[in-house]
Short mmCIF file of C-alpha atoms in Angstrom, two decimals:
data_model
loop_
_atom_site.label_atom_id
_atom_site.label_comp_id
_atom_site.label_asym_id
_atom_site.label_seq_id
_atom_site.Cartn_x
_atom_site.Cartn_y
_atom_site.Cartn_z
CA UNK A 842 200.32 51.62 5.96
CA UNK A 843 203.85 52.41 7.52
CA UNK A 844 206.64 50.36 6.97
CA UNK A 845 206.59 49.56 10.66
CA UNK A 846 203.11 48.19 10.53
CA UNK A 847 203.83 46.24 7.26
CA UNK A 848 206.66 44.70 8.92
CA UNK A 849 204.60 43.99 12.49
CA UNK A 850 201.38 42.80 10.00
CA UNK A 851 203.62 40.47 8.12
CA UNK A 852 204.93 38.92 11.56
CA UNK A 853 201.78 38.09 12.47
CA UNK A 854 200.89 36.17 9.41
CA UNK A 855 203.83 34.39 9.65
CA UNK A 856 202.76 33.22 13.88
CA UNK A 857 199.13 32.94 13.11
CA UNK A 858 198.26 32.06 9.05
CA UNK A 859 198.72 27.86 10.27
CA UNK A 860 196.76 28.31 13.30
CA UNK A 861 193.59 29.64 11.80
CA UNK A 862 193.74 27.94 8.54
CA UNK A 863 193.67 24.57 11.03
CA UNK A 864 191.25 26.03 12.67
CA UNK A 865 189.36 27.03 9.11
CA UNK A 866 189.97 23.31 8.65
CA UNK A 867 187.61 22.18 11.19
CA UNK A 868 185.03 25.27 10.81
CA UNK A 869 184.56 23.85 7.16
CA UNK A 870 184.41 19.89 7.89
CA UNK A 871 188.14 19.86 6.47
CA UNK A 872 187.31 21.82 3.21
CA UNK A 873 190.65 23.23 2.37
CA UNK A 874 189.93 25.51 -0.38
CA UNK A 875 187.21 26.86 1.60
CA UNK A 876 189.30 26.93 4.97
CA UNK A 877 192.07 28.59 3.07
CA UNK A 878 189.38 31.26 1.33
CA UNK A 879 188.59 31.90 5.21
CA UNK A 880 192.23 32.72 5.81
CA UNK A 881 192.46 34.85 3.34
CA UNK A 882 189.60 37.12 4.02
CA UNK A 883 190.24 37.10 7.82
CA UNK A 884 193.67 38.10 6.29
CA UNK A 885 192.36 40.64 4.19
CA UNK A 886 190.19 42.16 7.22
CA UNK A 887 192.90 42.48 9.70
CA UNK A 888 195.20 43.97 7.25
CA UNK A 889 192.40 46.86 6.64
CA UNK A 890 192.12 47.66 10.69
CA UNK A 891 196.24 46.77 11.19
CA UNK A 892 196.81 50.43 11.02
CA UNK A 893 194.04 51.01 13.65
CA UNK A 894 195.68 48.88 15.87
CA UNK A 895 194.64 50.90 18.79
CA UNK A 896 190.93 49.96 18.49
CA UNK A 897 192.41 46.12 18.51
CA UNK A 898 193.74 45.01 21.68
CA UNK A 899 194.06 41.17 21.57
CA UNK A 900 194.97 40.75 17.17
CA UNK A 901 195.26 36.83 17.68
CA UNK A 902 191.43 37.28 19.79
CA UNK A 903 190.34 39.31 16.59
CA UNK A 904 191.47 37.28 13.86
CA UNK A 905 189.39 34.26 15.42
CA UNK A 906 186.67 36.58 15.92
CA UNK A 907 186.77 37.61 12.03
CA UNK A 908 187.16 33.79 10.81
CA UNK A 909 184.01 32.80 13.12
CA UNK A 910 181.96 35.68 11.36
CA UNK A 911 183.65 34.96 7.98
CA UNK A 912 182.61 31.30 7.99
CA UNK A 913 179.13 31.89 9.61
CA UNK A 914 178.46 34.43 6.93
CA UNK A 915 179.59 31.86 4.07
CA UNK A 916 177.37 29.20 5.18
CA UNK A 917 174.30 32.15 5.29
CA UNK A 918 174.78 32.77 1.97
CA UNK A 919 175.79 29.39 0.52
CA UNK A 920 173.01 28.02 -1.55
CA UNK A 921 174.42 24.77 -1.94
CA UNK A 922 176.65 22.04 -0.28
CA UNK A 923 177.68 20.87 -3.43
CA UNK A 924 181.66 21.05 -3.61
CA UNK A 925 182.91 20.55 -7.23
CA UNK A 926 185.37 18.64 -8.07
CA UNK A 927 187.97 17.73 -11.12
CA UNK A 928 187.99 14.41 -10.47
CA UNK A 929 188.21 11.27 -8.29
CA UNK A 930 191.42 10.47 -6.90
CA UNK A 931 192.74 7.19 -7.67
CA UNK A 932 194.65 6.97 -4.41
CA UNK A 933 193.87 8.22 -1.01
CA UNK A 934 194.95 11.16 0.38
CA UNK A 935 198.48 11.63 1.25
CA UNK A 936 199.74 12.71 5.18
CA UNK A 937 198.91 12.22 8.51
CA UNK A 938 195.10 12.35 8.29
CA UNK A 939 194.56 8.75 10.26
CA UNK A 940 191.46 7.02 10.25
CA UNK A 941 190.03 8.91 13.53
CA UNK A 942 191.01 12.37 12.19
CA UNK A 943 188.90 11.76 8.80
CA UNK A 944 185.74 10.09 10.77
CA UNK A 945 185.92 13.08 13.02
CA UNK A 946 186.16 15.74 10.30
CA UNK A 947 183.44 13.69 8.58
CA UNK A 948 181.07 14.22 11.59
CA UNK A 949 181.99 17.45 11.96
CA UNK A 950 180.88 18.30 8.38
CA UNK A 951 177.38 17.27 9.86
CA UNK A 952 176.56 19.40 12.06
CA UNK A 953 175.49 23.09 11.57
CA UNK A 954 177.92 25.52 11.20
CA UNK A 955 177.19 27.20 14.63
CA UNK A 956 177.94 23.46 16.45
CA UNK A 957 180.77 23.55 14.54
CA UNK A 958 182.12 27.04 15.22
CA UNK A 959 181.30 26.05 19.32
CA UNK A 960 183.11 22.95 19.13
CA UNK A 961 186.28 24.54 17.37
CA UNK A 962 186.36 27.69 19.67
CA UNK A 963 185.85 25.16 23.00
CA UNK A 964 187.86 22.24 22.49
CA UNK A 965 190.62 23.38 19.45
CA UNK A 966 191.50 26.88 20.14
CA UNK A 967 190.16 26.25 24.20
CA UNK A 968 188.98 29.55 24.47
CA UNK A 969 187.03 29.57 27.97
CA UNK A 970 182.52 29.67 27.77
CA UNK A 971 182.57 33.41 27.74
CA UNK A 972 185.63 34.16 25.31
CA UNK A 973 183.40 32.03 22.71
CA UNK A 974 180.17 33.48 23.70
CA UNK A 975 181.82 37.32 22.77
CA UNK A 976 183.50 35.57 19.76
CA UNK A 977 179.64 34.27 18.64
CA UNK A 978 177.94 37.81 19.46
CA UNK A 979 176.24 35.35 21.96
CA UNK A 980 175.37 34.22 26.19
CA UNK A 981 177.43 32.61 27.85
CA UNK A 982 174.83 30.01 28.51
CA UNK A 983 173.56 29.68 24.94
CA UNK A 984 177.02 28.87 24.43
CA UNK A 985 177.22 25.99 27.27
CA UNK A 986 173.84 25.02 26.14
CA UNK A 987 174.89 24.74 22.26
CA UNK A 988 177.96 23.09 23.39
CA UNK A 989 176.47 20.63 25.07
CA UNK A 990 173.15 19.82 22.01
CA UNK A 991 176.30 19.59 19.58
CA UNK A 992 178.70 17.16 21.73
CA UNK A 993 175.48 15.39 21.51
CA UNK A 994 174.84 15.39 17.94
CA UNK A 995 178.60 14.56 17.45
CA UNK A 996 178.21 11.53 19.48
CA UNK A 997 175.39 10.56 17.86
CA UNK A 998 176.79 10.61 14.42
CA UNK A 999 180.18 9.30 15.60
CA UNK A 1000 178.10 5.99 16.56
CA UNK A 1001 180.31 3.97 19.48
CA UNK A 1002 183.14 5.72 19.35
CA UNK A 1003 183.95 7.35 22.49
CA UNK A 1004 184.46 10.96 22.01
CA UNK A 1005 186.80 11.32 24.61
CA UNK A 1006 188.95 8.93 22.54
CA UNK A 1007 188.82 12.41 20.24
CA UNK A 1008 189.92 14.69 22.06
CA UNK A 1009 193.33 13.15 23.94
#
């Protein structure tokens, strides 16, 4: 790779590494080693087609594009939702993670990673019905309609809450 590509490659890690790992966040129902394992092989993946920059006309569009896959292709193969751990914590978790934030990663841990991956892509990165639906290898109205079954879902396992309450 040239040094001018290093240096443009580097740049864009530094812009966009806290983006998607929040967004790996939410893809993983706020599994951090897993959300930053994400990062790191979208990472990994644009620095391999960096040099073929030509063939990549929106990076930012193609790095979301290559965590989607990355994290639908993780749960594929994942035999188990088992996450180990060393230990229990003898005091909560330090931060800004508020009672709302942790009921709605929570719920989002519940539904399938394709809900998921339609609700992050919608309402956290607000990419528009047919952005998603190319992101997804999908239609745009499989993507309206999946949208829709997993706002559902998510209200169902969020109980009363109101999930506009969520999302302001």
């Amino acid at each position: 790779m040239r040094q001018r590509d290093r240096e443009s490659y580097h740049e864009f890690i530094r812009m966009r590494s806290g983006p998607l790992y929040r967004s790996a966040c939410l893809l993983t129902g706020g599994d951090t080693h897993l959300a930053e394992d994400l990062v790191q092989e979208t990472l990994g993946r644009m620095y391999s087609a960096w040099s073929r920059r030509s063939c990549i006309e929106n990076p930012v569009g193609y790095a979301q594009k290559v965590l989607i896959r990355a994290h639908l292709t993780h749960r594929r193969r994942r035999s188990s939702g088992e996450r180990p751990m060393d230990g229990l914590p003898d005091h909560g978790a330090e931060g800004e993670d508020t009672p709302l934030r942790v009921t709605l990663l929570a719920a989002l841990a519940r539904l399938t990673p394709e809900d998921r991956a339609v609700l992050v892509l919608r309402f956290w990165e607000d990419l528009s019905v047919e952005r998603t639906a190319e992101v997804m290898r999908t239609t745009p109205s499989a993507v309206r309609s999946r949208s829709g079954r997993a706002l559902t879902r998510l209200r169902t396992v969020l109980g009363a809450r109101d999930i506009t309450e969520l999302t302001a």
